[in-house]
């Protein structure tokens, strides 16, 4: 019994606690009754949630939870100082110090070795690489920290009333390790508000959690069993197999990350908090601009407000607008990972946005009929899917090799043996793609039917979901893709 409790309480780097792990759901079910008792006692509720959030982060990333606490303390007192200062120079200095400490910490953990490797290559030096472990979720809560300080500086958000308020915001466990990237201006007023949590709200949250688990633990994890093999060997497969791997990865990454977001938003909803929407059917996009309005909405809106607009946005002519778009997407690529493959991924997305923006006046003349819509969606999907090769590959060379194979060694005759070998995989990918394009009102009808169903029906659906997860998932719990960012 003591050993079992030690396993629960201690951090295991080989098995971090995830939303799709059994331990998390056991602890969350134990957490909920006490939360419901404390919900109207705001101070006690906040202390309780912060304690659970920090424990969750400890189980996900070890002692790096102390780094999060330190970030919260620094931000809180700097923001209070910033609010009291009236001098422009003093306010800018405080904001600059905050940004330097936030970005400096992120740069050390995420980009130290990338910088040293490239420095060694350029200058033929021999600097030793740093033995650094990347804290889970540091990119997400760093962006939340930056947005808070900038919004306080701009007067768009009030300072947190207490350090506990701010720590609650920064450490809130549903959004802590992989987003959505929450803005203080929309979240912190919810902390002390008195919202009535009804059965509809709770089961609406549970519906999102079940949808997220279906996407992640059934679809994404099963598809990954093939895509992991393909991307680990850039020379061992045919062009058709790599093309199928890219299509599969397009489905996998969407189901993986949107599945996490669904679970995070559903968990928050059960607790009485609204984290907004993070994905809105991105593969329905007719162009790359629309894709980024639908994909990872909290990140794309953050980049718009805190990178693109401060660079000048679209206010300084066509060339400067194009440059600002390109630089913003380079930041997006670098935020995702310390590697040239991520920078190239962001750069190509930037070029896609520039091309679409400059061709809008000509594209608007094309008739807006069903054929054009289907072609537009298809072209956008192919473009984004090809670029996922850079995102998924371990390095730039692997991505280039895989794309080269697709265009130089694509053999349609291989499709029949592929179907015979990977029939279930292909069925799941095809069904997932079809479900991406169902009308929104169909999904809403399903959600309402679930909410109006008897408790027994809800229980049966949950049991079926658990059985699907057990049948199709691997032996180990698969981490979410965005945990590495």
Coordinates of C-alpha atoms in Angstrom, one line a residue:
X1 CA 0.0 0.0 0.0
X2 CA 2.8 2.4 0.9
X3 CA 4.6 1.6 -2.4
X4 CA 1.3 2.2 -4.3
X5 CA 0.9 5.6 -2.6
X6 CA 4.5 6.5 -3.4
X7 CA 3.9 5.7 -7.0
X8 CA 0.9 8.0 -7.1
X9 CA 2.6 10.9 -5.3
X10 CA 6.1 10.7 -6.9
X11 CA 7.0 12.1 -10.3
X12 CA 8.0 9.4 -12.8
X13 CA 9.8 10.9 -15.8
X14 CA 9.1 7.7 -17.8
X15 CA 5.4 7.9 -17.1
X16 CA 4.2 11.6 -16.8
X17 CA 0.6 12.0 -15.9
X18 CA -1.6 12.8 -19.0
X19 CA -5.2 13.5 -19.6
X20 CA -5.5 10.1 -21.3
X21 CA -4.0 8.2 -18.4
X22 CA -6.1 6.2 -15.9
X23 CA -4.4 7.8 -12.9
X24 CA -5.5 11.3 -14.0
X25 CA -9.1 10.3 -14.2
X26 CA -9.0 8.5 -10.8
X27 CA -7.5 11.7 -9.2
X28 CA -9.9 14.0 -11.0
X29 CA -12.9 11.9 -9.8
X30 CA -11.6 12.3 -6.3
X31 CA -10.9 16.0 -6.8
X32 CA -14.5 16.8 -8.0
X33 CA -16.6 16.2 -4.8
X34 CA -14.4 18.4 -2.7
X35 CA -14.4 21.0 -5.5
X36 CA -18.2 21.1 -5.5
X37 CA -18.2 21.6 -1.8
X38 CA -15.7 24.5 -2.0
X39 CA -16.8 26.2 -5.2
X40 CA -18.8 29.0 -3.5
X41 CA -16.0 29.6 -0.9
X42 CA -13.8 31.4 -3.4
X43 CA -10.6 31.6 -1.3
X44 CA -10.7 27.9 -0.3
X45 CA -11.7 26.9 -3.8
X46 CA -8.8 28.8 -5.4
X47 CA -6.2 27.3 -2.9
X48 CA -7.6 23.8 -3.6
X49 CA -7.5 24.2 -7.4
X50 CA -4.0 25.7 -7.4
X51 CA -2.7 22.9 -5.1
X52 CA -4.2 20.3 -7.5
X53 CA -2.9 22.1 -10.6
X54 CA 0.6 22.3 -9.1
X55 CA 0.5 18.6 -8.2
X56 CA -0.7 17.8 -11.7
X57 CA 2.2 19.8 -13.2
X58 CA 4.6 18.1 -10.8
X59 CA 3.4 14.7 -12.0
X60 CA 3.8 15.9 -15.6
X61 CA 7.1 17.7 -15.3
X62 CA 8.7 17.1 -11.9
X63 CA 10.3 20.0 -9.9
X64 CA 9.8 22.3 -12.9
X65 CA 6.5 23.3 -11.2
X66 CA 8.7 25.6 -9.1
X67 CA 9.7 27.4 -12.3
X68 CA 6.0 28.1 -12.9
X69 CA 5.5 29.4 -9.4
X70 CA 8.5 31.7 -9.8
X71 CA 7.1 33.0 -13.1
X72 CA 3.8 33.7 -11.4
X73 CA 5.5 35.6 -8.5
X74 CA 7.6 37.7 -10.8
X75 CA 4.7 38.6 -13.1
X76 CA 2.4 39.5 -10.3
X77 CA 4.7 41.9 -8.6
X78 CA 6.0 43.4 -11.8
X79 CA 2.4 44.0 -13.0
X80 CA 1.5 45.7 -9.8
X81 CA 4.5 47.9 -10.1
X82 CA 3.7 48.6 -13.8
X83 CA 0.1 49.6 -12.8
X84 CA 1.4 52.1 -10.2
X85 CA 4.0 53.7 -12.6
X86 CA 3.0 56.6 -14.7
X87 CA 6.3 57.4 -16.4
X88 CA 6.6 56.0 -19.9
X89 CA 10.3 55.1 -19.6
X90 CA 9.7 53.3 -16.2
X91 CA 6.7 51.4 -17.6
X92 CA 8.7 50.3 -20.7
X93 CA 11.6 49.2 -18.5
X94 CA 9.3 47.1 -16.3
X95 CA 7.7 45.5 -19.3
X96 CA 11.0 44.9 -21.0
X97 CA 12.4 43.2 -17.9
X98 CA 9.4 41.0 -17.7
X99 CA 9.6 40.0 -21.4
X100 CA 13.4 39.4 -21.1
X101 CA 13.0 37.1 -18.1
X102 CA 10.0 35.2 -19.8
X103 CA 11.6 34.8 -23.2
X104 CA 15.1 34.3 -21.7
X105 CA 13.9 31.3 -19.6
X106 CA 12.1 29.9 -22.6
X107 CA 15.1 30.4 -24.8
X108 CA 17.4 28.7 -22.4
X109 CA 15.4 25.6 -22.0
X110 CA 14.1 25.3 -25.6
X111 CA 16.8 26.8 -27.9
X112 CA 20.2 26.6 -26.1
X113 CA 21.3 23.5 -28.0
X114 CA 19.9 24.7 -31.3
X115 CA 21.9 27.9 -31.0
X116 CA 25.1 26.1 -30.0
X117 CA 24.8 23.5 -32.8
X118 CA 24.4 26.2 -35.4
X119 CA 27.2 28.3 -33.8
X120 CA 29.5 25.3 -34.0
X121 CA 28.6 24.7 -37.6
X122 CA 29.0 28.3 -38.7
X123 CA 32.2 29.1 -36.8
X124 CA 33.7 25.6 -36.6
X125 CA 33.8 25.9 -32.8
X126 CA 33.3 23.1 -30.3
X127 CA 31.0 24.4 -27.7
X128 CA 29.6 21.5 -25.6
X129 CA 25.8 21.1 -25.7
X130 CA 23.8 21.8 -22.6
X131 CA 22.1 19.0 -20.7
X132 CA 18.7 20.6 -20.6
X133 CA 15.3 19.0 -20.0
X134 CA 12.4 20.9 -21.6
X135 CA 9.7 21.6 -19.0
X136 CA 6.3 20.4 -20.2
X137 CA 4.0 23.3 -21.3
X138 CA 6.6 26.1 -20.8
X139 CA 5.8 27.5 -24.3
X140 CA 2.1 27.8 -23.4
X141 CA 2.3 29.4 -20.0
X142 CA 5.1 31.7 -21.2
X143 CA 2.8 33.1 -23.9
X144 CA 0.1 33.5 -21.3
X145 CA 2.6 35.4 -19.1
X146 CA 3.6 37.7 -22.0
X147 CA 0.0 38.4 -23.0
X148 CA -0.9 39.3 -19.4
X149 CA 2.0 41.7 -18.9
X150 CA 1.5 43.4 -22.3
X151 CA -2.2 43.8 -21.7
X152 CA -1.6 45.4 -18.3
X153 CA 0.9 47.7 -20.0
X154 CA -1.6 48.6 -22.7
X155 CA -4.4 49.0 -20.2
X156 CA -6.5 46.2 -21.7
X157 CA -6.4 44.1 -18.6
X158 CA -6.5 44.8 -14.9
X159 CA -3.8 43.5 -12.5
X160 CA -4.7 40.3 -10.7
X161 CA -6.3 41.2 -7.3
X162 CA -4.0 38.8 -5.4
X163 CA -1.0 36.5 -6.1
X164 CA -3.4 33.6 -5.7
X165 CA -5.6 34.9 -8.5
X166 CA -2.7 35.1 -10.9
X167 CA -1.3 31.7 -9.8
X168 CA -4.7 30.3 -10.4
X169 CA -4.8 31.7 -13.9
X170 CA -1.3 30.7 -14.9
X171 CA -1.4 27.1 -13.4
X172 CA -5.1 26.2 -14.2
X173 CA -4.5 22.5 -14.9
X174 CA -6.9 21.9 -17.8
X175 CA -5.0 24.4 -20.0
X176 CA -1.6 24.2 -18.3
X177 CA 0.5 21.8 -20.4
X178 CA -0.8 22.2 -23.9
X179 CA -3.2 25.1 -24.0
X180 CA -5.5 26.6 -25.1
X181 CA -3.5 29.8 -24.6
X182 CA -5.8 31.7 -22.2
X183 CA -5.9 35.4 -22.0
X184 CA -6.0 36.9 -18.5
X185 CA -8.6 39.5 -19.6
X186 CA -11.1 36.8 -20.4
X187 CA -10.2 34.2 -17.7
X188 CA -9.5 36.1 -14.5
X189 CA -13.0 37.7 -14.2
X190 CA -14.4 34.2 -14.2
X191 CA -12.5 33.2 -11.1
X192 CA -14.6 35.2 -8.7
X193 CA -17.8 35.1 -10.7
X194 CA -20.7 33.0 -9.4
X195 CA -21.8 30.8 -12.3
X196 CA -24.5 28.1 -11.8
X197 CA -23.2 24.7 -12.8
X198 CA -26.1 22.8 -14.1
X199 CA -26.5 19.2 -15.3
X200 CA -26.4 20.5 -18.9
X201 CA -23.1 22.2 -18.3
X202 CA -21.5 19.2 -16.6
X203 CA -22.7 16.7 -19.3
X204 CA -21.8 19.2 -22.0
X205 CA -18.2 19.1 -20.6
X206 CA -18.3 15.3 -20.4
X207 CA -19.4 15.2 -24.0
X208 CA -16.4 17.3 -25.0
X209 CA -14.1 15.0 -22.9
X210 CA -15.5 11.9 -24.6
X211 CA -15.1 13.4 -28.1
X212 CA -11.5 14.4 -27.2
X213 CA -10.8 10.9 -25.9
X214 CA -12.2 9.4 -29.1
X215 CA -10.1 11.6 -31.2
X216 CA -6.9 11.1 -29.2
X217 CA -7.0 7.6 -27.7
X218 CA -8.8 5.9 -30.5
X219 CA -8.1 7.7 -33.8
X220 CA -4.8 9.5 -33.3
X221 CA -3.1 6.8 -31.3
X222 CA -4.0 4.0 -33.8
X223 CA -3.0 6.1 -36.8
X224 CA 0.4 6.8 -35.1
X225 CA 1.3 3.1 -35.2
X226 CA 1.9 3.4 -38.9
X227 CA 3.0 7.0 -39.2
X228 CA 5.7 6.5 -36.6
X229 CA 7.1 3.6 -38.7
X230 CA 7.1 5.7 -41.9
X231 CA 8.7 8.8 -40.5
X232 CA 11.4 6.8 -38.7
X233 CA 12.7 5.5 -42.1
X234 CA 13.0 8.2 -44.8
X235 CA 14.4 5.8 -47.4
X236 CA 12.6 2.5 -46.8
X237 CA 9.2 3.1 -48.3
X238 CA 7.6 3.9 -51.6
X239 CA 6.3 7.3 -52.6
X240 CA 2.7 6.1 -52.2
X241 CA 3.4 4.8 -48.7
X242 CA 4.9 8.1 -47.7
X243 CA 1.9 10.0 -49.2
X244 CA -0.5 7.8 -47.2
X245 CA 1.7 8.4 -44.1
X246 CA 1.4 12.2 -44.6
X247 CA -2.4 12.0 -45.0
X248 CA -2.5 9.8 -41.9
X249 CA -0.4 12.3 -40.0
X250 CA -2.7 15.2 -41.1
X251 CA -5.5 13.3 -39.5
X252 CA -3.4 12.2 -36.5
X253 CA -2.1 15.7 -35.5
X254 CA -5.6 17.2 -35.8
X255 CA -7.2 14.5 -33.7
X256 CA -4.4 14.5 -31.2
X257 CA -4.2 18.2 -30.6
X258 CA -7.9 19.1 -31.0
X259 CA -8.7 16.0 -28.8
X260 CA -6.5 17.5 -26.1
X261 CA -8.2 20.9 -26.5
X262 CA -11.6 19.3 -26.3
X263 CA -10.7 17.5 -23.1
X264 CA -9.2 20.7 -21.6
X265 CA -12.2 22.8 -22.5
X266 CA -14.6 20.0 -21.3
X267 CA -12.7 19.7 -17.9
X268 CA -12.8 23.5 -17.5
X269 CA -16.5 23.6 -18.3
X270 CA -17.3 21.0 -15.6
X271 CA -15.5 23.3 -13.2
X272 CA -17.5 26.3 -14.4
X273 CA -14.9 28.0 -16.6
X274 CA -15.0 28.8 -20.3
X275 CA -11.7 28.5 -22.3
X276 CA -13.3 29.3 -25.6
X277 CA -12.8 27.4 -28.9
X278 CA -9.4 26.3 -30.1
X279 CA -10.3 24.4 -33.3
X280 CA -13.0 25.0 -35.8
X281 CA -12.9 22.3 -38.5
X282 CA -9.6 23.5 -40.0
X283 CA -9.6 21.1 -42.9
X284 CA -12.8 22.7 -44.2
X285 CA -10.8 25.8 -44.9
X286 CA -10.9 27.0 -48.5
X287 CA -7.5 28.7 -48.3
X288 CA -4.5 29.0 -46.1
X289 CA -5.7 32.2 -44.4
X290 CA -8.9 30.6 -43.4
X291 CA -7.0 27.5 -42.2
X292 CA -5.1 29.7 -39.7
X293 CA -8.4 31.2 -38.5
X294 CA -9.6 27.7 -37.7
X295 CA -6.4 25.9 -36.6
X296 CA -5.1 26.4 -33.0
X297 CA -7.1 29.6 -32.7
X298 CA -5.7 30.6 -29.4
X299 CA -2.1 30.6 -30.9
X300 CA -3.0 32.2 -34.2
X301 CA -4.9 35.0 -32.4
X302 CA -2.0 35.4 -30.0
X303 CA 0.5 35.7 -32.8
X304 CA -1.8 38.3 -34.5
X305 CA -2.1 40.5 -31.4
X306 CA 1.4 40.2 -30.0
X307 CA 3.6 39.7 -33.1
X308 CA 1.9 40.7 -36.3
X309 CA 0.2 43.9 -35.2
X310 CA 3.2 45.2 -33.2
X311 CA 5.4 44.6 -36.3
X312 CA 3.0 46.9 -38.2
X313 CA 0.3 44.6 -39.3
X314 CA -1.1 45.7 -42.7
X315 CA -0.8 49.4 -42.0
X316 CA 2.5 50.1 -43.9
X317 CA 2.0 48.9 -47.5
X318 CA 2.0 45.6 -49.4
X319 CA 5.7 44.8 -49.0
X320 CA 5.8 45.5 -45.2
X321 CA 2.5 43.5 -44.7
X322 CA 4.0 40.6 -46.5
X323 CA 7.2 40.8 -44.5
X324 CA 5.2 41.0 -41.3
X325 CA 3.2 37.9 -42.2
X326 CA 6.4 36.0 -43.0
X327 CA 8.1 37.0 -39.8
X328 CA 5.1 36.1 -37.7
X329 CA 4.9 32.6 -39.2
X330 CA 8.7 32.2 -38.7
X331 CA 8.0 32.9 -35.0
X332 CA 5.1 30.4 -35.1
X333 CA 7.5 27.8 -36.5
X334 CA 10.3 28.5 -34.0
X335 CA 7.7 28.4 -31.1
X336 CA 6.8 24.9 -32.1
X337 CA 10.4 23.6 -32.0
X338 CA 14.1 24.3 -32.0
X339 CA 14.9 23.0 -35.5
X340 CA 15.3 24.2 -39.0
X341 CA 12.4 21.9 -40.1
X342 CA 10.1 23.9 -37.9
X343 CA 11.4 27.2 -39.2
X344 CA 10.9 26.0 -42.8
X345 CA 7.4 24.8 -41.9
X346 CA 6.6 28.3 -40.6
X347 CA 8.3 30.0 -43.5
X348 CA 6.2 28.0 -46.1
X349 CA 3.0 28.9 -44.2
X350 CA 4.1 32.5 -44.3
X351 CA 4.7 32.4 -48.0
X352 CA 1.3 30.7 -48.5
X353 CA -0.4 33.5 -46.5
X354 CA 1.5 36.1 -48.6
X355 CA 0.5 34.5 -51.9
X356 CA -3.1 34.2 -50.9
X357 CA -3.3 37.8 -49.7
X358 CA -1.8 39.2 -52.9
X359 CA -4.0 37.0 -55.1
X360 CA -7.3 37.8 -53.3
X361 CA -8.5 40.3 -55.9
X362 CA -8.1 37.8 -58.7
X363 CA -9.4 34.8 -56.7
X364 CA -12.6 36.7 -55.9
X365 CA -13.5 36.8 -59.6
X366 CA -13.7 32.9 -59.7
X367 CA -17.3 31.7 -59.5
X368 CA -18.2 30.5 -56.0
X369 CA -19.7 27.1 -56.9
X370 CA -19.5 23.6 -55.5
X371 CA -16.7 22.5 -57.8
X372 CA -14.5 25.6 -56.9
X373 CA -15.2 25.0 -53.2
X374 CA -14.2 21.4 -53.4
X375 CA -11.0 22.2 -55.3
X376 CA -10.2 25.0 -52.9
X377 CA -10.5 22.7 -49.9
X378 CA -8.5 20.0 -51.7
X379 CA -5.6 22.4 -52.6
X380 CA -5.5 23.8 -49.1
X381 CA -5.5 20.2 -47.6
X382 CA -2.7 19.1 -49.9
X383 CA -0.6 22.2 -49.1
X384 CA -0.9 21.8 -45.4
X385 CA -0.4 18.0 -45.5
X386 CA 2.8 18.4 -47.4
X387 CA 4.1 20.9 -44.9
X388 CA 3.3 18.5 -42.0
X389 CA 6.3 16.5 -43.3
X390 CA 8.6 19.3 -42.0
X391 CA 6.6 19.4 -38.7
X392 CA 6.7 15.6 -38.1
X393 CA 10.2 14.8 -39.3
X394 CA 13.1 14.7 -36.9
X395 CA 15.1 17.1 -39.1
X396 CA 15.0 19.0 -42.4
X397 CA 16.8 16.3 -44.4
X398 CA 14.3 13.7 -43.5
X399 CA 11.4 15.9 -44.5
X400 CA 13.0 16.8 -47.8
X401 CA 13.7 13.1 -48.5
X402 CA 10.1 12.0 -47.8
X403 CA 8.6 14.8 -50.0
X404 CA 11.1 13.9 -52.7
X405 CA 10.1 10.2 -52.6
X406 CA 6.4 11.2 -52.9
X407 CA 7.0 13.2 -56.1
X408 CA 9.7 10.9 -57.7
X409 CA 8.6 7.4 -56.7
X410 CA 4.8 7.5 -56.5
X411 CA 3.5 4.2 -57.8
X412 CA -0.3 3.9 -57.9
X413 CA 0.0 0.1 -58.4
X414 CA 1.2 -0.1 -54.7
X415 CA -2.3 1.0 -53.5
X416 CA -3.9 -2.5 -53.7
X417 CA -1.2 -4.2 -51.5
X418 CA -1.3 -1.2 -49.2
X419 CA -5.1 -1.6 -48.7
X420 CA -4.6 -5.4 -48.1
X421 CA -1.9 -4.7 -45.5
X422 CA -3.4 -1.7 -43.8
X423 CA -7.1 -2.1 -44.3
X424 CA -8.2 -1.1 -40.7
X425 CA -5.8 1.8 -40.7
X426 CA -7.2 3.0 -44.0
X427 CA -10.8 2.6 -42.8
X428 CA -10.1 4.7 -39.7
X429 CA -8.3 7.5 -41.7
X430 CA -11.1 7.6 -44.3
X431 CA -13.9 7.7 -41.7
X432 CA -12.0 10.4 -39.8
X433 CA -11.6 12.5 -43.0
X434 CA -15.3 12.1 -43.8
X435 CA -16.3 13.1 -40.3
X436 CA -14.2 16.3 -40.6
X437 CA -16.6 17.5 -43.3
X438 CA -20.0 16.7 -41.8
X439 CA -22.2 19.8 -41.4
X440 CA -21.9 21.6 -38.1
X441 CA -25.6 21.2 -37.4
X442 CA -25.2 17.4 -37.6
X443 CA -22.6 17.5 -34.8
X444 CA -24.8 19.8 -32.8
X445 CA -27.7 17.4 -33.1
X446 CA -25.5 14.6 -31.8
X447 CA -24.5 16.7 -28.9
X448 CA -28.1 17.6 -28.0
X449 CA -29.2 14.0 -28.4
X450 CA -26.5 13.0 -25.9
X451 CA -27.4 15.7 -23.5
X452 CA -31.1 14.7 -23.6
X453 CA -30.4 11.0 -23.4
X454 CA -31.0 8.9 -20.2
X455 CA -28.2 8.4 -17.8
X456 CA -28.0 4.7 -18.7
X457 CA -27.5 5.6 -22.4
X458 CA -24.7 8.0 -21.4
X459 CA -23.1 5.3 -19.3
X460 CA -23.3 2.8 -22.2
X461 CA -21.7 5.2 -24.6
X462 CA -18.8 5.8 -22.1
X463 CA -18.3 2.0 -21.7
X464 CA -18.3 1.6 -25.5
X465 CA -15.6 4.4 -25.8
X466 CA -13.5 2.7 -23.1
X467 CA -13.7 -0.6 -24.9
X468 CA -12.7 1.1 -28.2
X469 CA -9.7 2.6 -26.5
X470 CA -8.7 -0.8 -25.0
X471 CA -9.0 -2.5 -28.4
X472 CA -7.2 -0.1 -30.6
X473 CA -4.6 1.6 -28.3
X474 CA -1.1 0.3 -27.7
X475 CA 0.3 -1.1 -24.4
X476 CA 1.5 2.3 -23.2
X477 CA -0.2 5.6 -22.8
X478 CA 0.8 7.8 -25.8
X479 CA 1.8 11.4 -25.0
X480 CA 0.1 14.2 -26.7
X481 CA 2.1 15.6 -29.7
X482 CA 2.0 19.1 -28.4
X483 CA 3.5 18.1 -25.0
X484 CA 6.9 18.5 -26.6
X485 CA 6.2 22.2 -27.4

